[in-house]
Amino acid sequence: SFRKSQLIAFNNVAAGHDGVLSDPSGELVIKPCRQSEIDFYDSTSAHPDIMAHIPTFFGRITLGADTNAAHAAGALVLPSETDPEPSVIHGVPGTMVVENAWAPSNGGRIHTDSAVVLENVAAGFKKPNILDVKLGARLWADDAPMAKRVKLDKDAEETTSKSLGLRIAGMKTYQGALSNGEENVMPDGYRFYDRMYGRSFSAETVSQGFEEYFQLAKGVKAKGIIRKVIRRFLEDLRAMESVIGKEESRMYSASLLFVYEGDQQALQDAFATERDIIASLDRNVSDGDSTNGNGVINDDDPIKGNDTDAHVNVDDRDNEEEGEEAEEIKFPAIQSLKLIDFAHAEWTPGHGPDENLLHGIRNTIKILTGLTGLTG
Ligand code: ADP
Ligand code: MN
């Protein structure tokens, strides 16, 4: 729960418009959005297979004076007195986009009082390294006006969007405390790559952007551990590909949001802690005490690939239903991949799977597979 007056600007963004907010705990992201995005999140409960691949949706709130919708979201406790709007909403530069006249937003947040409350995918990481990959060669939905179609087709043509169905929309990587002062490195040790960065690549060079995200060229990270991280992303991507391949949907301008632990020591510790947890669960199971094991690890085959570590997916929603006495076991954050940005997403029964999206997901798989060769 949070008070709307406590919402703060969310600075762990890799791309997109200004105006994304967070709650004081940092567990939630509050994204001002159009009704279409709220509708899409609402509709996902009827498509359970997609849930593991999108941020957990906690409901919608209205950021204006009317708190009724926020109360209706249930998970949120709001004060009964009139709560001031978060000042950051007022401070958004370049508020724009009126109903019928489309104009490029240039990064300004759409003027809206409605927001979705989502799981913060970057929560739980010490230094999240964040990458936003915009999917699709076609970036506009059927309802887009002609001027917008022309602009976005040009954007696609000039970037890898057209050829590969993906482009790096933005990223943010931790360079270490000592890199403060290096080019483009913020005082917090992060380097930020804006939308122009991803636009500089061709189909032939775009994997360099992913190399940069995984800090392979720089040799910052121990390569073995990064290979494990990339392999997990590959598993996540293949699982996502399979779900999108079975659903009938159209998601224009959606993104893959990659997050992995950017603090080298924390990443190593996370793998070690995970190994310990799994070892202790295995012990409990072989002791005949299966209560901890059941319903906690939601993975048929936790050990995949050649790595000695196991990949475990924990699904809290399953735990709540199944395990009455199951203790909550908290696995350390290593990596997370989610599909985000559903302003132009809908279910389209009878129209077959979203090949526009799948093309980008498959090329991302190819690029990451190529990178695992560099880490060997
Ligand atoms: P926009 O319509 O402005 O592109 P997005 O949904 O793509 O909005 O969000 C913009 C940025 O905010 C993303 O690039 C990502 O870095 C961050 N973001 C969005 N949703 C989440 C989330 N649930 N958890 C963490 N970060 C998020
Ligand atoms: Mn986006």
Tab-separated table of C-alpha atoms and ligand atoms in Angstrom:
chain	number	residue	atom	x	y	z
A	1	SER	CA	0.000	0.000	0.000
A	2	PHE	CA	1.093	3.574	-0.535
A	3	ARG	CA	-0.174	7.120	-0.529
A	4	LYS	CA	-0.325	8.810	-3.860
A	5	SER	CA	1.516	11.779	-2.407
A	6	GLN	CA	4.450	9.452	-1.754
A	7	LEU	CA	4.907	8.401	-5.339
A	8	ILE	CA	8.289	9.261	-6.723
A	9	ALA	CA	9.807	9.403	-10.176
A	10	PHE	CA	11.037	5.956	-11.206
A	11	ASN	CA	14.567	6.399	-12.442
A	12	ASN	CA	15.321	2.804	-13.369
A	13	VAL	CA	13.983	3.246	-16.861
A	14	ALA	CA	15.852	2.209	-19.975
A	15	ALA	CA	13.616	3.928	-22.512
A	16	GLY	CA	10.165	5.334	-23.107
A	17	HIS	CA	8.311	8.447	-22.043
A	18	ASP	CA	8.901	10.406	-18.866
A	19	GLY	CA	6.490	10.118	-15.995
A	20	VAL	CA	6.848	6.511	-14.813
A	21	LEU	CA	6.487	6.483	-11.026
A	22	SER	CA	7.414	4.188	-8.183
A	23	ASP	CA	6.104	3.629	-4.673
A	24	PRO	CA	8.308	4.276	-1.606
A	25	SER	CA	9.189	0.577	-1.239
A	26	GLY	CA	10.391	0.370	-4.830
A	27	GLU	CA	8.451	-2.854	-5.348
A	28	LEU	CA	5.926	-1.246	-7.667
A	29	VAL	CA	5.971	0.736	-10.857
A	30	ILE	CA	3.078	3.073	-11.569
A	31	LYS	CA	2.882	3.766	-15.274
A	32	PRO	CA	0.527	6.468	-16.514
A	33	CYS	CA	-1.148	5.000	-19.572
A	34	ARG	CA	-4.073	4.977	-21.926
A	35	GLN	CA	-7.259	3.024	-21.331
A	36	SER	CA	-6.132	0.513	-23.974
A	37	GLU	CA	-3.200	-0.587	-21.799
A	38	ILE	CA	-5.412	-0.925	-18.730
A	39	ASP	CA	-7.836	-2.993	-20.788
A	40	PHE	CA	-5.034	-5.238	-21.961
A	41	TYR	CA	-3.723	-5.886	-18.442
A	42	ASP	CA	-7.294	-6.545	-17.287
A	43	SER	CA	-7.722	-9.088	-20.055
A	44	THR	CA	-4.583	-11.072	-19.215
A	45	SER	CA	-6.358	-12.967	-16.431
A	46	ALA	CA	-8.159	-14.851	-19.205
A	47	HIS	CA	-4.787	-15.786	-20.740
A	48	PRO	CA	-2.931	-17.422	-17.845
A	49	ASP	CA	0.006	-18.609	-19.975
A	50	ILE	CA	1.118	-15.050	-20.633
A	51	MET	CA	1.185	-14.093	-16.952
A	52	ALA	CA	4.675	-15.461	-16.292
A	53	HIS	CA	6.005	-13.301	-19.128
A	54	ILE	CA	4.580	-9.921	-18.161
A	55	PRO	CA	4.956	-7.882	-14.947
A	56	THR	CA	2.444	-8.821	-12.263
A	57	PHE	CA	-0.523	-6.474	-12.613
A	58	PHE	CA	-1.929	-5.131	-9.339
A	59	GLY	CA	-4.656	-2.919	-10.747
A	60	ARG	CA	-5.210	0.596	-11.970
A	61	ILE	CA	-5.251	3.869	-10.142
A	62	THR	CA	-6.312	7.371	-10.995
A	63	LEU	CA	-3.614	9.895	-10.246
A	64	GLY	CA	-5.993	12.838	-10.149
A	65	ALA	CA	-8.268	13.931	-7.326
A	66	ASP	CA	-10.732	11.082	-7.821
A	67	THR	CA	-9.553	8.161	-5.733
A	68	ASN	CA	-12.525	5.866	-6.311
A	69	ALA	CA	-10.833	3.847	-9.016
A	70	ALA	CA	-7.796	3.487	-6.810
A	71	HIS	CA	-9.898	2.084	-3.986
A	72	ALA	CA	-11.421	-0.319	-6.454
A	73	ALA	CA	-7.958	-1.666	-7.211
A	74	GLY	CA	-8.116	-3.325	-3.811
A	75	ALA	CA	-4.425	-3.850	-3.275
A	76	LEU	CA	-3.965	-0.153	-2.674
A	77	VAL	CA	-4.806	1.635	0.540
A	78	LEU	CA	-5.335	5.292	0.003
A	79	PRO	CA	-6.044	8.029	2.531
A	80	SER	CA	-9.643	9.162	2.693
A	81	GLU	CA	-8.797	12.858	2.636
A	82	THR	CA	-8.101	14.443	-0.697
A	83	ASP	CA	-4.583	13.528	-1.594
A	84	PRO	CA	-2.415	15.896	-3.565
A	85	GLU	CA	-1.343	14.658	-6.949
A	86	PRO	CA	2.282	13.656	-7.234
A	87	SER	CA	4.106	16.801	-8.229
A	88	VAL	CA	6.150	14.966	-10.824
A	89	ILE	CA	3.010	14.621	-12.929
A	90	HIS	CA	2.713	18.393	-13.075
A	91	GLY	CA	6.365	18.711	-13.957
A	92	VAL	CA	6.240	16.528	-17.040
A	93	PRO	CA	7.799	18.400	-19.929
A	94	GLY	CA	5.900	18.657	-23.157
A	95	THR	CA	2.494	17.319	-22.236
A	96	MET	CA	0.850	16.656	-25.553
A	97	VAL	CA	-1.199	14.330	-27.769
A	98	VAL	CA	-4.794	15.361	-28.006
A	99	GLU	CA	-7.422	12.914	-29.112
A	100	ASN	CA	-7.529	13.281	-32.858
A	101	ALA	CA	-4.360	15.070	-33.855
A	102	TRP	CA	-1.356	12.817	-33.649
A	103	ALA	CA	2.072	14.355	-33.093
A	104	PRO	CA	5.379	12.755	-32.149
A	105	SER	CA	5.734	12.748	-28.374
A	106	ASN	CA	9.498	13.304	-28.244
A	107	GLY	CA	9.626	11.487	-24.955
A	108	GLY	CA	6.896	13.472	-23.222
A	109	ARG	CA	4.357	11.507	-21.197
A	110	ILE	CA	0.854	11.403	-22.602
A	111	HIS	CA	-1.549	13.515	-20.632
A	112	THR	CA	-3.503	11.041	-18.595
A	113	ASP	CA	-4.685	10.538	-15.045
A	114	SER	CA	-4.936	6.783	-15.342
A	115	ALA	CA	-2.101	4.467	-14.459
A	116	VAL	CA	-1.410	0.759	-14.140
A	117	VAL	CA	0.228	-0.536	-10.967
A	118	LEU	CA	2.807	-3.163	-11.873
A	119	GLU	CA	5.489	-5.263	-10.298
A	120	ASN	CA	8.809	-3.442	-10.611
A	121	VAL	CA	10.823	-5.928	-12.635
A	122	ALA	CA	14.069	-4.316	-11.442
A	123	ALA	CA	13.210	-4.662	-7.730
A	124	GLY	CA	15.362	-7.017	-5.683
A	125	PHE	CA	18.483	-6.323	-7.711
A	126	LYS	CA	21.393	-4.500	-6.129
A	127	LYS	CA	22.485	-2.832	-9.380
A	128	PRO	CA	20.019	-3.781	-12.109
A	129	ASN	CA	21.368	-3.710	-15.653
A	130	ILE	CA	18.395	-2.821	-17.822
A	131	LEU	CA	17.747	-3.232	-21.540
A	132	ASP	CA	14.604	-2.323	-23.467
A	133	VAL	CA	14.306	-4.047	-26.864
A	134	LYS	CA	11.413	-2.760	-28.920
A	135	LEU	CA	9.810	-5.533	-30.945
A	136	GLY	CA	8.255	-5.574	-34.382
A	137	ALA	CA	8.930	-4.237	-37.868
A	138	ARG	CA	5.453	-2.770	-37.870
A	139	LEU	CA	5.134	-0.494	-34.860
A	140	TRP	CA	1.613	0.881	-35.243
A	141	ALA	CA	-1.812	-0.580	-34.550
A	142	ASP	CA	-4.793	-0.549	-36.901
A	143	ASP	CA	-6.215	2.572	-35.261
A	144	ALA	CA	-3.094	4.685	-35.924
A	145	PRO	CA	-3.565	7.792	-38.072
A	146	MET	CA	-1.645	7.971	-41.342
A	147	ALA	CA	0.931	10.488	-40.095
A	148	LYS	CA	1.891	8.144	-37.282
A	149	ARG	CA	2.155	5.151	-39.611
A	150	VAL	CA	4.452	7.043	-41.940
A	151	LYS	CA	6.662	8.264	-39.081
A	152	LEU	CA	6.962	4.843	-37.432
A	153	ASP	CA	7.587	3.094	-40.753
A	154	LYS	CA	10.423	5.544	-41.347
A	155	ASP	CA	11.791	4.844	-37.849
A	156	ALA	CA	11.688	1.138	-38.632
A	157	GLU	CA	13.355	1.615	-42.015
A	158	GLU	CA	16.213	3.604	-40.503
A	159	THR	CA	16.865	1.065	-37.770
A	160	THR	CA	17.080	-2.679	-37.251
A	161	SER	CA	13.325	-2.740	-36.604
A	162	LYS	CA	12.524	-3.295	-40.275
A	163	SER	CA	15.080	-6.011	-40.989
A	164	LEU	CA	15.190	-7.859	-37.662
A	165	GLY	CA	11.901	-6.945	-36.025
A	166	LEU	CA	13.763	-5.531	-33.048
A	167	ARG	CA	15.801	-2.551	-31.995
A	168	ILE	CA	17.577	-1.507	-28.847
A	169	ALA	CA	15.297	1.217	-27.484
A	170	GLY	CA	17.544	2.070	-24.554
A	171	MET	CA	19.670	0.647	-21.818
A	172	LYS	CA	21.369	1.346	-18.532
A	173	THR	CA	24.331	-0.589	-17.180
A	174	TYR	CA	26.322	-0.370	-13.988
A	175	GLN	CA	29.973	0.414	-14.611
A	176	GLY	CA	31.209	0.138	-11.044
A	177	ALA	CA	31.871	2.749	-8.406
A	178	LEU	CA	35.263	3.642	-9.878
A	179	SER	CA	33.933	4.635	-13.281
A	180	ASN	CA	32.276	7.808	-12.007
A	181	GLY	CA	33.499	10.558	-14.289
A	182	GLU	CA	33.941	8.373	-17.359
A	183	GLU	CA	32.105	9.453	-20.475
A	184	ASN	CA	28.329	9.215	-20.029
A	185	VAL	CA	28.669	7.663	-16.587
A	186	MET	CA	26.349	9.146	-13.973
A	187	PRO	CA	27.417	9.830	-10.393
A	188	ASP	CA	25.649	6.589	-9.397
A	189	GLY	CA	28.043	4.586	-11.587
A	190	TYR	CA	25.531	3.868	-14.353
A	191	ARG	CA	26.020	4.476	-18.039
A	192	PHE	CA	22.858	5.401	-19.880
A	193	TYR	CA	22.310	4.646	-23.557
A	194	ASP	CA	19.510	6.698	-25.047
A	195	ARG	CA	17.323	5.918	-28.049
A	196	MET	CA	19.967	7.186	-30.467
A	197	TYR	CA	22.324	4.437	-29.334
A	198	GLY	CA	20.132	1.637	-30.647
A	199	ARG	CA	19.459	3.574	-33.813
A	200	SER	CA	23.140	3.561	-34.703
A	201	PHE	CA	23.214	-0.187	-35.383
A	202	SER	CA	22.572	-2.158	-38.555
A	203	ALA	CA	21.387	-5.760	-38.720
A	204	GLU	CA	25.047	-6.756	-39.005
A	205	THR	CA	26.264	-4.760	-35.996
A	206	VAL	CA	23.354	-4.877	-33.547
A	207	SER	CA	24.824	-7.759	-31.568
A	208	GLN	CA	27.512	-5.283	-30.440
A	209	GLY	CA	24.788	-3.488	-28.526
A	210	PHE	CA	23.906	-6.708	-26.732
A	211	GLU	CA	27.628	-7.340	-26.097
A	212	GLU	CA	27.742	-3.929	-24.499
A	213	TYR	CA	24.722	-4.760	-22.350
A	214	PHE	CA	26.430	-7.920	-21.099
A	215	GLN	CA	29.727	-6.020	-20.833
A	216	LEU	CA	31.524	-8.694	-22.803
A	217	ALA	CA	33.810	-6.507	-24.867
A	218	LYS	CA	34.943	-4.588	-21.821
A	219	GLY	CA	35.702	-7.818	-19.998
A	220	VAL	CA	34.138	-6.329	-16.905
A	221	LYS	CA	32.342	-9.498	-15.929
A	222	ALA	CA	33.590	-13.009	-15.405
A	223	LYS	CA	32.579	-14.613	-18.693
A	224	GLY	CA	31.440	-17.936	-17.240
A	225	ILE	CA	28.883	-16.278	-15.043
A	226	ILE	CA	27.621	-14.056	-17.848
A	227	ARG	CA	27.201	-17.122	-20.039
A	228	LYS	CA	24.928	-18.581	-17.377
A	229	VAL	CA	22.908	-15.361	-17.297
A	230	ILE	CA	22.562	-15.334	-21.091
A	231	ARG	CA	21.481	-18.986	-21.097
A	232	ARG	CA	18.742	-18.185	-18.630
A	233	PHE	CA	17.547	-15.328	-20.812
A	234	LEU	CA	17.512	-17.774	-23.727
A	235	GLU	CA	15.296	-20.146	-21.750
A	236	ASP	CA	13.012	-17.234	-20.851
A	237	LEU	CA	12.859	-16.139	-24.502
A	238	ARG	CA	12.046	-19.629	-25.774
A	239	ALA	CA	9.277	-20.003	-23.202
A	240	MET	CA	7.900	-16.624	-24.242
A	241	GLU	CA	8.150	-17.522	-27.934
A	242	SER	CA	6.154	-20.658	-27.264
A	243	VAL	CA	3.364	-18.777	-25.474
A	244	ILE	CA	3.136	-16.009	-28.089
A	245	GLY	CA	3.165	-18.695	-30.782
A	246	LYS	CA	0.092	-20.323	-29.258
A	247	GLU	CA	-1.866	-17.152	-28.508
A	248	GLU	CA	-3.693	-15.009	-31.019
A	249	SER	CA	-2.699	-11.447	-30.272
A	250	ARG	CA	-1.279	-8.295	-31.821
A	251	MET	CA	1.185	-6.320	-29.744
A	252	TYR	CA	2.572	-3.334	-31.603
A	253	SER	CA	5.493	-1.419	-30.078
A	254	ALA	CA	5.786	-3.798	-27.128
A	255	SER	CA	9.239	-4.365	-25.633
A	256	LEU	CA	11.355	-7.055	-24.093
A	257	LEU	CA	12.560	-5.756	-20.742
A	258	PHE	CA	15.803	-7.466	-19.705
A	259	VAL	CA	17.148	-7.069	-16.183
A	260	TYR	CA	20.143	-8.818	-14.640
A	261	GLU	CA	22.298	-8.204	-11.604
A	262	GLY	CA	24.954	-5.687	-12.565
A	263	ASP	CA	26.930	-5.871	-9.335
A	264	GLN	CA	29.523	-8.545	-9.974
A	265	GLN	CA	29.832	-9.667	-6.366
A	266	ALA	CA	26.064	-9.669	-5.850
A	267	LEU	CA	25.678	-11.768	-9.003
A	268	GLN	CA	28.179	-14.343	-7.789
A	269	ASP	CA	26.558	-14.398	-4.360
A	270	ALA	CA	23.127	-14.847	-5.935
A	271	PHE	CA	24.228	-17.960	-7.826
A	272	ALA	CA	25.846	-19.354	-4.669
A	273	THR	CA	22.800	-18.639	-2.512
A	274	GLU	CA	20.522	-20.219	-5.070
A	275	ARG	CA	22.705	-23.337	-5.125
A	276	ASP	CA	22.517	-23.554	-1.330
A	277	ILE	CA	18.744	-23.184	-1.299
A	278	ILE	CA	18.323	-25.907	-3.902
A	279	ALA	CA	20.703	-28.207	-2.065
A	280	SER	CA	18.746	-27.770	1.161
A	281	LEU	CA	15.457	-28.374	-0.658
A	282	ASP	CA	16.874	-31.538	-2.177
A	283	ARG	CA	17.923	-32.662	1.294
A	284	ASN	CA	14.438	-32.050	2.651
A	285	VAL	CA	12.869	-33.981	-0.191
A	286	SER	CA	15.151	-36.972	0.241
A	287	ASP	CA	14.497	-36.898	4.007
A	288	GLY	CA	10.879	-37.536	3.197
A	289	ASP	CA	9.865	-34.013	4.107
A	290	SER	CA	8.419	-32.877	0.834
A	291	THR	CA	6.383	-29.962	2.157
A	292	ASN	CA	9.028	-27.419	1.317
A	293	GLY	CA	9.667	-28.778	-2.107
A	294	ASN	CA	6.133	-28.999	-3.426
A	295	GLY	CA	4.603	-25.956	-4.975
A	296	VAL	CA	7.663	-23.898	-4.285
A	297	ILE	CA	9.815	-24.764	-7.223
A	298	ASN	CA	7.717	-24.432	-10.309
A	299	ASP	CA	9.949	-26.074	-12.851
A	300	ASP	CA	9.681	-29.559	-14.261
A	301	ASP	CA	13.329	-29.797	-15.076
A	302	PRO	CA	15.279	-27.352	-12.976
A	303	ILE	CA	18.694	-28.313	-14.289
A	304	LYS	CA	19.205	-27.387	-17.884
A	305	GLY	CA	22.171	-26.890	-20.152
A	306	ASN	CA	25.734	-27.661	-19.195
A	307	ASP	CA	25.864	-25.406	-16.206
A	308	THR	CA	25.985	-26.888	-12.757
A	309	ASP	CA	23.531	-24.379	-11.373
A	310	ALA	CA	19.813	-24.857	-11.615
A	311	HIS	CA	17.259	-22.518	-13.079
A	312	VAL	CA	14.309	-22.155	-10.804
A	313	ASN	CA	11.167	-20.216	-11.465
A	314	VAL	CA	9.259	-19.217	-8.408
A	315	ASP	CA	5.663	-18.341	-8.986
A	316	ASP	CA	4.171	-16.623	-5.980
A	317	ARG	CA	0.654	-16.931	-7.298
A	318	ASP	CA	0.945	-20.715	-7.271
A	319	ASN	CA	2.405	-20.729	-3.787
A	320	GLU	CA	-0.527	-18.897	-2.315
A	321	GLU	CA	-2.974	-21.416	-3.651
A	322	GLU	CA	-1.130	-24.627	-3.015
A	323	GLY	CA	1.143	-24.454	-0.027
A	324	GLU	CA	-0.752	-23.943	3.206
A	325	GLU	CA	2.347	-24.430	5.276
A	326	ALA	CA	4.917	-23.852	2.570
A	327	GLU	CA	7.411	-21.349	3.856
A	328	GLU	CA	8.123	-18.627	1.417
A	329	ILE	CA	11.539	-19.235	0.000
A	330	LYS	CA	13.078	-16.187	-1.515
A	331	PHE	CA	15.456	-16.877	-4.356
A	332	PRO	CA	18.025	-14.188	-5.048
A	333	ALA	CA	17.539	-12.047	-8.139
A	334	ILE	CA	19.773	-13.102	-11.023
A	335	GLN	CA	17.896	-12.181	-14.184
A	336	SER	CA	14.392	-11.359	-15.306
A	337	LEU	CA	12.800	-11.013	-18.721
A	338	LYS	CA	9.331	-9.552	-19.243
A	339	LEU	CA	7.257	-8.370	-22.141
A	340	ILE	CA	6.096	-4.789	-21.444
A	341	ASP	CA	4.366	-1.788	-22.997
A	342	PHE	CA	0.871	-2.795	-24.098
A	343	ALA	CA	-0.504	0.541	-25.265
A	344	HIS	CA	-1.201	-1.076	-28.649
A	345	ALA	CA	-1.864	-4.673	-27.668
A	346	GLU	CA	-4.992	-6.750	-28.001
A	347	TRP	CA	-6.204	-10.318	-28.344
A	348	THR	CA	-7.265	-11.153	-31.861
A	349	PRO	CA	-9.125	-14.485	-31.926
A	350	GLY	CA	-9.157	-16.078	-35.356
A	351	HIS	CA	-6.169	-14.100	-36.648
A	352	GLY	CA	-3.363	-16.466	-35.708
A	353	PRO	CA	-0.198	-15.738	-33.755
A	354	ASP	CA	1.621	-12.402	-33.801
A	355	GLU	CA	4.333	-13.047	-36.401
A	356	ASN	CA	5.450	-9.420	-36.182
A	357	LEU	CA	6.354	-9.939	-32.524
A	358	LEU	CA	7.664	-13.490	-33.001
A	359	HIS	CA	10.111	-12.347	-35.680
A	360	GLY	CA	11.753	-10.005	-33.179
A	361	ILE	CA	11.771	-12.572	-30.379
A	362	ARG	CA	13.372	-15.175	-32.657
A	363	ASN	CA	16.062	-12.773	-33.823
A	364	THR	CA	16.772	-11.848	-30.203
A	365	ILE	CA	17.232	-15.567	-29.526
A	366	LYS	CA	19.656	-15.780	-32.462
A	367	ILE	CA	21.671	-12.805	-31.241
A	368	LEU	CA	21.918	-14.107	-27.675
A	369	THR	CA	22.830	-17.566	-28.933
A	370	GLY	CA	25.641	-15.933	-30.888
A	371	LEU	CA	26.841	-14.199	-27.734
A	372	THR	CA	27.130	-17.447	-25.785
A	373	GLY	CA	29.866	-18.343	-28.297
A	374	LEU	CA	31.829	-15.236	-27.279
A	375	THR	CA	31.710	-16.187	-23.619
A	376	GLY	CA	33.242	-19.637	-24.115
B	1	ADP	P1	6.423	3.864	-22.821
B	1	ADP	O1	5.047	3.822	-23.352
B	1	ADP	O2	6.793	5.184	-22.268
B	1	ADP	O3	7.451	3.339	-23.802
B	1	ADP	P2	7.034	1.502	-21.200
B	1	ADP	O4	5.967	0.613	-20.662
B	1	ADP	O5	7.838	0.966	-22.315
B	1	ADP	O6	6.382	2.907	-21.543
B	1	ADP	O7	7.979	1.886	-19.982
B	1	ADP	C1	9.080	2.771	-20.158
B	1	ADP	C2	10.292	2.244	-19.411
B	1	ADP	O8	9.955	2.071	-18.028
B	1	ADP	C3	10.778	0.881	-19.891
B	1	ADP	O9	11.781	1.013	-20.885
B	1	ADP	C4	11.334	0.256	-18.643
B	1	ADP	O10	12.709	0.571	-18.495
B	1	ADP	C5	10.538	0.902	-17.517
B	1	ADP	N1	9.468	0.005	-17.052
B	1	ADP	C6	8.208	-0.081	-17.532
B	1	ADP	N2	7.489	-0.990	-16.864
B	1	ADP	C7	8.310	-1.524	-15.920
B	1	ADP	C8	8.166	-2.507	-14.893
B	1	ADP	N3	7.009	-3.145	-14.702
B	1	ADP	N4	9.239	-2.781	-14.114
B	1	ADP	C9	10.407	-2.136	-14.310
B	1	ADP	N5	10.598	-1.197	-15.241
B	1	ADP	C10	9.576	-0.884	-16.049
B	2	MN	MN	8.149	1.472	-24.362
